[in-house]
CSV table of C-alpha atoms and ligand atoms in Angstrom, one decimal:
chain,number,residue,atom,x,y,z
A,1,UNK,CA,-14.9,4.6,21.6
A,2,UNK,CA,-16.3,6.4,18.5
A,3,UNK,CA,-15.4,5.9,14.9
A,4,UNK,CA,-12.3,7.9,13.7
A,5,UNK,CA,-13.0,11.0,11.6
A,6,UNK,CA,-10.1,10.2,9.2
A,7,UNK,CA,-8.5,7.0,8.2
A,8,UNK,CA,-5.0,6.8,6.5
A,9,UNK,CA,-5.0,4.1,3.8
A,10,UNK,CA,-1.6,2.4,3.3
A,11,UNK,CA,-1.6,1.2,-0.3
A,12,UNK,CA,0.2,-2.1,-0.5
A,13,UNK,CA,-0.9,-3.2,-4.0
A,14,UNK,CA,2.5,-2.4,-5.7
A,15,UNK,CA,4.2,-4.7,-3.2
A,16,UNK,CA,1.7,-7.2,-1.6
A,17,UNK,CA,-0.3,-7.3,-4.8
A,18,UNK,CA,2.3,-7.6,-7.5
A,19,UNK,CA,4.6,-9.9,-5.5
A,20,UNK,CA,2.0,-12.7,-5.9
A,21,UNK,CA,1.2,-12.4,-9.6
A,22,UNK,CA,2.5,-15.4,-11.6
A,23,UNK,CA,3.8,-12.9,-14.1
A,24,UNK,CA,6.1,-10.0,-13.3
A,25,UNK,CA,5.1,-6.7,-14.8
A,26,UNK,CA,7.7,-4.3,-16.1
A,27,UNK,CA,9.4,-1.5,-14.2
A,28,UNK,CA,7.4,1.0,-16.3
A,29,UNK,CA,4.1,-0.6,-15.3
A,30,UNK,CA,5.1,-0.6,-11.6
A,31,UNK,CA,6.0,3.1,-11.8
A,32,UNK,CA,2.8,3.9,-13.8
A,33,UNK,CA,0.7,2.2,-11.2
A,34,UNK,CA,2.3,4.1,-8.3
A,35,UNK,CA,2.0,7.5,-10.2
A,36,UNK,CA,-1.7,6.8,-10.7
A,37,UNK,CA,-2.1,5.9,-7.0
A,38,UNK,CA,-0.4,9.2,-6.0
A,39,UNK,CA,-2.7,11.1,-8.4
A,40,UNK,CA,-5.6,9.5,-6.6
A,41,UNK,CA,-4.4,11.0,-3.3
A,42,UNK,CA,-2.7,8.0,-1.7
A,43,UNK,CA,0.4,9.1,0.1
A,44,UNK,CA,1.6,6.0,2.1
A,45,UNK,CA,2.5,3.6,-0.7
A,46,UNK,CA,4.4,0.3,-0.3
A,47,UNK,CA,6.2,0.2,-3.6
A,48,UNK,CA,8.2,-3.0,-3.4
A,49,UNK,CA,10.6,-5.1,-1.4
A,50,UNK,CA,14.3,-5.9,-1.1
A,51,UNK,CA,14.1,-9.7,-0.5
A,52,UNK,CA,15.9,-12.6,-2.1
A,53,UNK,CA,15.1,-12.7,-5.8
A,54,UNK,CA,15.1,-16.5,-5.6
A,55,UNK,CA,12.2,-16.2,-3.2
A,56,UNK,CA,10.1,-13.4,-4.8
A,57,UNK,CA,11.4,-12.7,-8.3
A,58,UNK,CA,8.5,-10.2,-9.0
A,59,UNK,CA,10.2,-7.6,-6.8
A,60,UNK,CA,13.6,-7.8,-8.3
A,61,UNK,CA,13.5,-4.3,-9.9
A,62,UNK,CA,12.4,-2.4,-6.8
A,63,UNK,CA,15.5,-0.1,-6.8
A,64,UNK,CA,14.8,0.8,-10.4
A,65,UNK,CA,11.2,1.6,-9.5
A,66,UNK,CA,12.3,3.9,-6.7
A,67,UNK,CA,14.7,5.6,-9.0
A,68,UNK,CA,12.0,6.5,-11.4
A,69,UNK,CA,9.2,7.6,-9.0
A,70,UNK,CA,8.2,11.3,-8.7
A,71,UNK,CA,8.7,12.9,-5.3
A,72,UNK,CA,6.1,12.1,-2.7
A,73,UNK,CA,6.2,15.2,-0.4
A,74,UNK,CA,3.0,14.4,1.5
A,75,UNK,CA,3.9,10.8,2.2
A,76,UNK,CA,6.4,8.0,2.0
A,77,UNK,CA,7.4,5.3,-0.4
A,78,UNK,CA,7.9,2.2,1.8
A,79,UNK,CA,9.6,-1.1,1.1
A,80,UNK,CA,9.8,-4.4,2.9
A,81,UNK,CA,13.2,-5.7,4.1
A,82,UNK,CA,13.8,-9.1,5.7
A,83,UNK,CA,17.4,-8.4,6.9
A,84,UNK,CA,20.3,-6.0,6.9
A,85,UNK,CA,21.2,-6.8,3.3
A,86,UNK,CA,17.7,-5.7,2.3
A,87,UNK,CA,18.0,-2.6,4.4
A,88,UNK,CA,21.3,-1.5,2.9
A,89,UNK,CA,19.8,-1.9,-0.6
A,90,UNK,CA,16.7,0.0,0.5
A,91,UNK,CA,18.8,2.8,1.9
A,92,UNK,CA,20.9,3.0,-1.2
A,93,UNK,CA,17.8,3.2,-3.4
A,94,UNK,CA,16.4,6.0,-1.3
A,95,UNK,CA,13.4,4.3,0.3
A,96,UNK,CA,11.4,6.7,2.5
A,97,UNK,CA,10.4,4.0,5.0
A,98,UNK,CA,11.3,0.4,5.6
A,99,UNK,CA,9.1,-2.4,6.9
A,100,UNK,CA,10.2,-5.5,8.8
A,101,UNK,CA,7.9,-8.5,8.7
A,102,UNK,CA,7.5,-11.0,11.5
A,103,UNK,CA,4.9,-13.6,12.1
A,104,UNK,CA,2.8,-14.7,15.0
A,105,UNK,CA,3.2,-18.3,13.9
A,106,UNK,CA,6.4,-20.3,13.9
A,107,UNK,CA,5.6,-22.4,10.8
A,108,UNK,CA,4.7,-19.3,8.7
A,109,UNK,CA,7.9,-17.5,9.8
A,110,UNK,CA,9.9,-20.5,8.6
A,111,UNK,CA,8.0,-20.7,5.3
A,112,UNK,CA,8.2,-17.0,4.6
A,113,UNK,CA,11.7,-16.0,5.8
A,114,UNK,CA,13.4,-19.3,6.6
A,115,UNK,CA,13.9,-18.7,10.3
A,116,UNK,CA,12.1,-18.9,13.7
A,117,UNK,CA,10.3,-15.9,15.2
A,118,UNK,CA,13.1,-15.4,17.7
A,119,UNK,CA,15.8,-15.5,14.9
A,120,UNK,CA,13.7,-13.0,12.8
A,121,UNK,CA,13.5,-10.6,15.7
A,122,UNK,CA,17.3,-10.7,16.1
A,123,UNK,CA,17.7,-9.9,12.4
A,124,UNK,CA,15.2,-7.1,12.7
A,125,UNK,CA,17.0,-5.6,15.7
A,126,UNK,CA,20.0,-5.1,13.4
A,127,UNK,CA,17.7,-3.5,10.7
A,128,UNK,CA,16.1,-1.3,13.4
A,129,UNK,CA,19.5,-0.1,14.7
A,130,UNK,CA,20.6,0.7,11.1
A,131,UNK,CA,17.2,2.5,10.3
A,132,UNK,CA,17.5,4.6,13.5
A,133,UNK,CA,21.1,5.6,12.7
A,134,UNK,CA,20.0,6.5,9.1
A,135,UNK,CA,16.9,8.4,10.3
A,136,UNK,CA,14.6,6.1,8.2
A,137,UNK,CA,11.1,5.4,9.7
A,138,UNK,CA,10.4,1.8,10.6
A,139,UNK,CA,7.1,-0.1,10.2
A,140,UNK,CA,6.5,-3.6,11.5
A,141,UNK,CA,4.2,-6.4,10.3
A,142,UNK,CA,2.8,-9.3,12.2
A,143,UNK,CA,1.5,-12.0,9.8
A,144,UNK,CA,-1.0,-14.7,10.5
A,145,UNK,CA,-2.7,-12.8,13.3
A,146,UNK,CA,-6.1,-14.5,12.8
A,147,UNK,CA,-4.9,-17.9,11.5
A,148,UNK,CA,-2.0,-19.7,10.0
A,149,UNK,CA,-2.1,-21.9,6.9
A,150,UNK,CA,0.1,-24.4,8.7
A,151,UNK,CA,-0.8,-24.1,12.4
A,152,UNK,CA,-4.5,-23.0,12.3
A,153,UNK,CA,-5.7,-20.7,15.1
A,154,UNK,CA,-3.4,-18.1,16.5
A,155,UNK,CA,-3.9,-16.7,20.0
A,156,UNK,CA,-4.3,-12.9,20.4
A,157,UNK,CA,-1.7,-13.1,23.2
A,158,UNK,CA,0.9,-14.4,20.7
A,159,UNK,CA,0.1,-11.6,18.3
A,160,UNK,CA,0.4,-9.0,21.1
A,161,UNK,CA,3.7,-10.4,22.2
A,162,UNK,CA,5.3,-10.1,18.7
A,163,UNK,CA,3.7,-6.6,18.2
A,164,UNK,CA,5.2,-5.5,21.5
A,165,UNK,CA,8.7,-6.7,20.4
A,166,UNK,CA,8.4,-4.8,17.2
A,167,UNK,CA,7.5,-1.6,19.0
A,168,UNK,CA,10.4,-2.2,21.4
A,169,UNK,CA,12.7,-2.3,18.3
A,170,UNK,CA,11.4,1.1,17.2
A,171,UNK,CA,8.5,0.5,14.9
A,172,UNK,CA,6.2,3.5,14.8
A,173,UNK,CA,3.3,1.4,13.4
A,174,UNK,CA,2.5,-2.3,13.5
A,175,UNK,CA,0.4,-3.8,10.8
A,176,UNK,CA,-1.7,-6.8,11.8
A,177,UNK,CA,-1.9,-9.2,8.9
A,178,UNK,CA,-4.8,-11.5,8.5
A,179,UNK,CA,-2.6,-13.2,5.9
A,180,UNK,CA,-5.0,-15.9,4.8
A,181,UNK,CA,-8.2,-14.0,5.4
A,182,UNK,CA,-9.2,-16.4,8.2
A,183,UNK,CA,-10.7,-13.8,10.5
A,184,UNK,CA,-14.3,-13.0,11.5
A,185,UNK,CA,-15.4,-9.7,13.0
A,186,UNK,CA,-15.5,-11.0,16.6
A,187,UNK,CA,-12.1,-12.6,16.4
A,188,UNK,CA,-10.6,-9.6,14.6
A,189,UNK,CA,-11.9,-7.4,17.4
A,190,UNK,CA,-10.6,-9.6,20.1
A,191,UNK,CA,-7.1,-9.7,18.5
A,192,UNK,CA,-7.0,-6.0,17.9
A,193,UNK,CA,-8.2,-5.3,21.5
A,194,UNK,CA,-5.4,-7.4,22.9
A,195,UNK,CA,-2.7,-5.8,20.7
A,196,UNK,CA,-4.2,-2.3,21.5
A,197,UNK,CA,-3.9,-3.0,25.2
A,198,UNK,CA,-0.2,-3.9,24.7
A,199,UNK,CA,1.0,-1.2,22.3
A,200,UNK,CA,-1.8,1.4,22.0
A,201,UNK,CA,-4.4,1.5,19.2
A,202,UNK,CA,-2.8,4.5,17.6
A,203,UNK,CA,0.2,2.3,16.5
A,204,UNK,CA,-2.0,-0.4,14.9
A,205,UNK,CA,-2.8,-0.8,11.2
A,206,UNK,CA,-5.3,-3.4,9.9
A,207,UNK,CA,-4.1,-5.5,7.0
A,208,UNK,CA,-6.9,-7.8,5.8
A,209,UNK,CA,-6.9,-10.3,3.0
A,210,UNK,CA,-10.4,-11.0,1.6
A,211,UNK,CA,-10.3,-14.8,1.1
A,212,UNK,CA,-13.8,-15.3,2.6
A,213,UNK,CA,-15.3,-11.9,1.8
A,214,UNK,CA,-15.1,-10.8,5.4
A,215,UNK,CA,-12.3,-8.2,5.2
A,216,UNK,CA,-14.6,-5.1,5.2
A,217,UNK,CA,-16.6,-6.5,8.1
A,218,UNK,CA,-13.4,-7.3,10.0
A,219,UNK,CA,-12.2,-3.7,9.5
A,220,UNK,CA,-15.5,-2.2,10.5
A,221,UNK,CA,-15.5,-4.3,13.7
A,222,UNK,CA,-12.2,-2.8,14.7
A,223,UNK,CA,-12.7,0.9,13.8
A,224,UNK,CA,-14.2,1.9,17.1
A,225,UNK,CA,-11.2,0.5,19.0
A,226,UNK,CA,-9.2,3.6,18.2
A,227,UNK,CA,-7.5,2.2,15.0
A,228,UNK,CA,-7.3,4.7,12.1
A,229,UNK,CA,-4.8,3.1,9.6
A,230,UNK,CA,-5.9,0.5,7.1
A,231,UNK,CA,-3.8,-1.4,4.5
A,232,UNK,CA,-5.4,-2.1,1.2
A,233,UNK,CA,-4.5,-3.0,-2.4
A,234,UNK,CA,-5.9,-1.4,-5.5
A,235,UNK,CA,-8.1,-3.8,-7.5
A,236,UNK,CA,-7.8,-6.3,-4.6
A,237,UNK,CA,-4.4,-7.4,-5.9
A,238,UNK,CA,-2.5,-9.7,-3.7
A,239,UNK,CA,-1.8,-12.7,-1.7
A,240,UNK,CA,1.3,-14.2,-0.2
A,241,UNK,CA,3.6,-16.6,-2.1
A,242,UNK,CA,4.3,-18.5,1.1
A,243,UNK,CA,0.7,-18.8,2.4
A,244,UNK,CA,-1.4,-21.0,0.2
A,245,UNK,CA,-5.0,-19.9,0.1
A,246,UNK,CA,-4.1,-16.3,0.7
A,247,UNK,CA,-6.1,-14.4,-1.9
A,248,UNK,CA,-6.0,-10.7,-2.5
A,249,UNK,CA,-5.8,-7.9,0.0
A,250,UNK,CA,-9.0,-6.1,0.6
A,251,UNK,CA,-9.5,-3.7,-2.4
A,252,UNK,CA,-8.7,-0.1,-1.8
A,253,UNK,CA,-11.7,0.9,-3.8
A,254,UNK,CA,-14.0,-1.1,-1.5
A,255,UNK,CA,-12.4,0.3,1.7
A,256,UNK,CA,-12.6,3.9,0.5
A,257,UNK,CA,-16.3,3.4,-0.5
A,258,UNK,CA,-17.1,1.8,2.8
A,259,UNK,CA,-15.4,4.5,4.8
A,260,UNK,CA,-17.1,7.2,2.7
A,261,UNK,CA,-20.4,5.6,3.6
A,262,UNK,CA,-19.5,5.9,7.3
A,263,UNK,CA,-18.6,9.5,6.9
A,264,UNK,CA,-14.9,8.8,7.5
A,265,UNK,CA,-12.5,10.9,5.4
A,266,UNK,CA,-9.6,9.3,3.5
A,267,UNK,CA,-8.6,12.1,1.1
A,268,UNK,CA,-8.8,9.7,-1.8
A,269,UNK,CA,-10.4,10.5,-5.2
A,270,UNK,CA,-12.4,7.4,-6.0
A,271,UNK,CA,-12.6,8.1,-9.8
A,272,UNK,CA,-8.9,8.4,-10.1
A,273,UNK,CA,-8.4,5.4,-7.8
A,274,UNK,CA,-10.6,3.4,-10.2
A,275,UNK,CA,-8.4,4.5,-13.1
A,276,UNK,CA,-5.4,3.1,-11.3
A,277,UNK,CA,-7.2,-0.2,-10.8
A,278,UNK,CA,-8.1,-0.4,-14.5
A,279,UNK,CA,-4.6,0.4,-15.5
A,280,UNK,CA,-3.0,-2.4,-13.5
A,281,UNK,CA,-5.7,-5.0,-14.4
A,282,UNK,CA,-5.1,-4.2,-18.1
A,283,UNK,CA,-1.4,-4.4,-17.7
A,284,UNK,CA,-1.6,-7.8,-15.9
A,285,UNK,CA,-4.0,-9.2,-18.5
A,286,UNK,CA,-1.4,-8.2,-21.2
A,287,UNK,CA,1.5,-9.7,-19.2
A,288,UNK,CA,-0.5,-13.0,-18.7
A,289,UNK,CA,-1.4,-13.2,-22.4
A,290,UNK,CA,2.2,-12.6,-23.3
A,291,UNK,CA,3.5,-15.3,-20.9
A,292,UNK,CA,0.9,-17.7,-22.3
A,293,UNK,CA,2.0,-17.0,-25.9
A,294,UNK,CA,5.6,-17.4,-24.9
A,295,UNK,CA,4.8,-20.8,-23.2
A,296,UNK,CA,2.8,-21.9,-26.3
A,297,UNK,CA,-0.4,-22.2,-24.3
A,298,UNK,CA,-2.3,-19.4,-26.1
B,1,LIG,P1,17.6,-17.7,2.9
B,1,LIG,O1,17.7,-18.5,1.7
B,1,LIG,O2,17.6,-18.3,4.3
B,1,LIG,O3,18.8,-16.6,2.9
B,1,LIG,O4,16.4,-16.7,2.8
B,1,LIG,P2,20.3,-16.6,3.1
B,1,LIG,O5,20.7,-15.6,4.1
B,1,LIG,O6,20.8,-18.0,3.3
B,1,LIG,O7,20.8,-16.1,1.6
B,1,LIG,C1,20.5,-16.9,0.5
B,1,LIG,C2,20.7,-16.0,-0.8
B,1,LIG,O8,19.8,-14.9,-0.8
B,1,LIG,C3,22.1,-15.4,-0.8
B,1,LIG,O9,22.5,-15.2,-2.2
B,1,LIG,C4,21.9,-14.0,-0.2
B,1,LIG,O10,22.8,-13.1,-0.6
B,1,LIG,C5,20.5,-13.7,-0.8
B,1,LIG,P3,23.5,-16.3,-2.9
B,1,LIG,O11,24.7,-16.3,-2.1
B,1,LIG,O12,22.7,-17.6,-2.8
B,1,LIG,O13,23.6,-15.7,-4.3
B,1,LIG,N1,19.8,-12.7,0.0
B,1,LIG,C6,19.3,-11.6,-0.5
B,1,LIG,N2,19.2,-11.1,-1.8
B,1,LIG,C7,18.6,-9.9,-1.9
B,1,LIG,N3,18.0,-9.2,-0.9
B,1,LIG,C8,18.0,-9.7,0.4
B,1,LIG,C9,18.7,-10.9,0.6
B,1,LIG,N4,18.9,-11.6,1.7
B,1,LIG,C10,19.6,-12.7,1.3
B,1,LIG,N5,17.4,-9.0,1.3
B,1,LIG,C11,15.4,-14.6,3.2
B,1,LIG,C12,16.0,-15.8,3.8
B,1,LIG,C13,14.8,-13.8,4.3
B,1,LIG,C14,16.4,-13.8,2.4
B,1,LIG,C15,14.2,-15.1,2.2
B,1,LIG,O14,13.5,-16.0,2.9
B,1,LIG,C16,13.4,-14.0,1.7
B,1,LIG,O15,13.8,-13.2,0.9
B,1,LIG,N6,12.1,-14.0,2.1
B,1,LIG,C17,11.1,-13.0,1.7
B,1,LIG,C18,9.8,-13.6,1.4
B,1,LIG,C19,8.8,-12.6,1.0
B,1,LIG,O16,9.1,-11.5,0.5
B,1,LIG,N7,7.5,-12.9,1.3
B,1,LIG,C20,6.4,-12.0,1.0
B,1,LIG,C21,6.3,-10.9,2.0
B,1,LIG,S1,5.5,-11.2,3.6
B,1,LIG,C22,3.9,-11.0,3.3
B,1,LIG,O17,3.5,-10.9,2.1
B,1,LIG,C23,2.9,-10.9,4.4
B,1,LIG,C24,2.5,-9.4,4.6
B,1,LIG,O18,1.9,-8.9,3.5
B,1,LIG,C25,1.6,-9.3,5.8
B,1,LIG,C26,0.4,-10.2,5.8
B,1,LIG,O19,-0.3,-10.3,4.7
B,1,LIG,O20,0.2,-10.9,6.8
B,1,LIG,C27,3.7,-8.5,4.9
B,2,LIG,MG1,-0.3,-9.2,3.0
């Protein structure tokens, strides 16, 4: 198969990035970041999550963020939800898309959402029914597709099985998360090929963390398998609070530059994207300095 002519970037920095910062930024900063991402041409933006604030306090004001965002007529503001309670909150807040997040590894499922994979799929079935009834598009994630911080290697067949279940629930798209950046190009390709055989490459998004600097190589290795959706986070923000060693997502700036180099269109203005990156890095530096002053360590 040849390379795609266009790749849709799903910007996950406002959620996957900011959820993992030791300091929470203000609602105004979250909104300011998303406005700048929109201005750069990003249309699929994951703006937050409706999860337990005891588990991820950084996302607590996601409803307030959604209330203050400008319209996004060319795309969708998506949020993560772990259960029906999160879905109801997302619906009430006017989220344009909800994402459910399962794992290919039992230990990570337990660490991240406090239940087994089977239990999570039962919860997600209830979310999927509610989303369908409300006409809200549903995205799915499979985490730890190329390695788990607790269990090590993960078999492509295990990933394909969970991805198939998510599609069966009604997910339009399944994002394959290399949560701890354990992948290599050959292994990424083998995993994506197995999932593509099960659900079709057009439903797959690549979600790479850049722990070992291989995210771009892993993405490149999968692009001629028919995949044309890539998740990325501006300024390489990110990680996962329940996966030690998970560093940032692959930077949107790097993905867009690499795709430009391959002649693949993304519709993103790189100069404006860089402005969004500088904006959030400055805001995080100020928030960290403020937290250090408050703690008496600066
Ligand atoms: P639990 O403690 O088992 O939940 O957590 P529970 O049902 O027993 O409820 C405990 C309390 O949480 C109750 O409140 C509930 O009301 C509340 P209390 O009675 O104690 O006051 N609660 C909620 N509050 C707000 N929103 C909700 C909600 N649900 C329950 N939706 C739970 C289970 C799933 C809630 C918890 O484990 C959780 O929130 N986990 C989310 C963790 C998370 O967000 N992780 C990061 C995202 S995943 C990721 O980053 C990977 C990804 O990027 C892909 C990749 O890189 O691979 C997607
Ligand atoms: Mg992630």
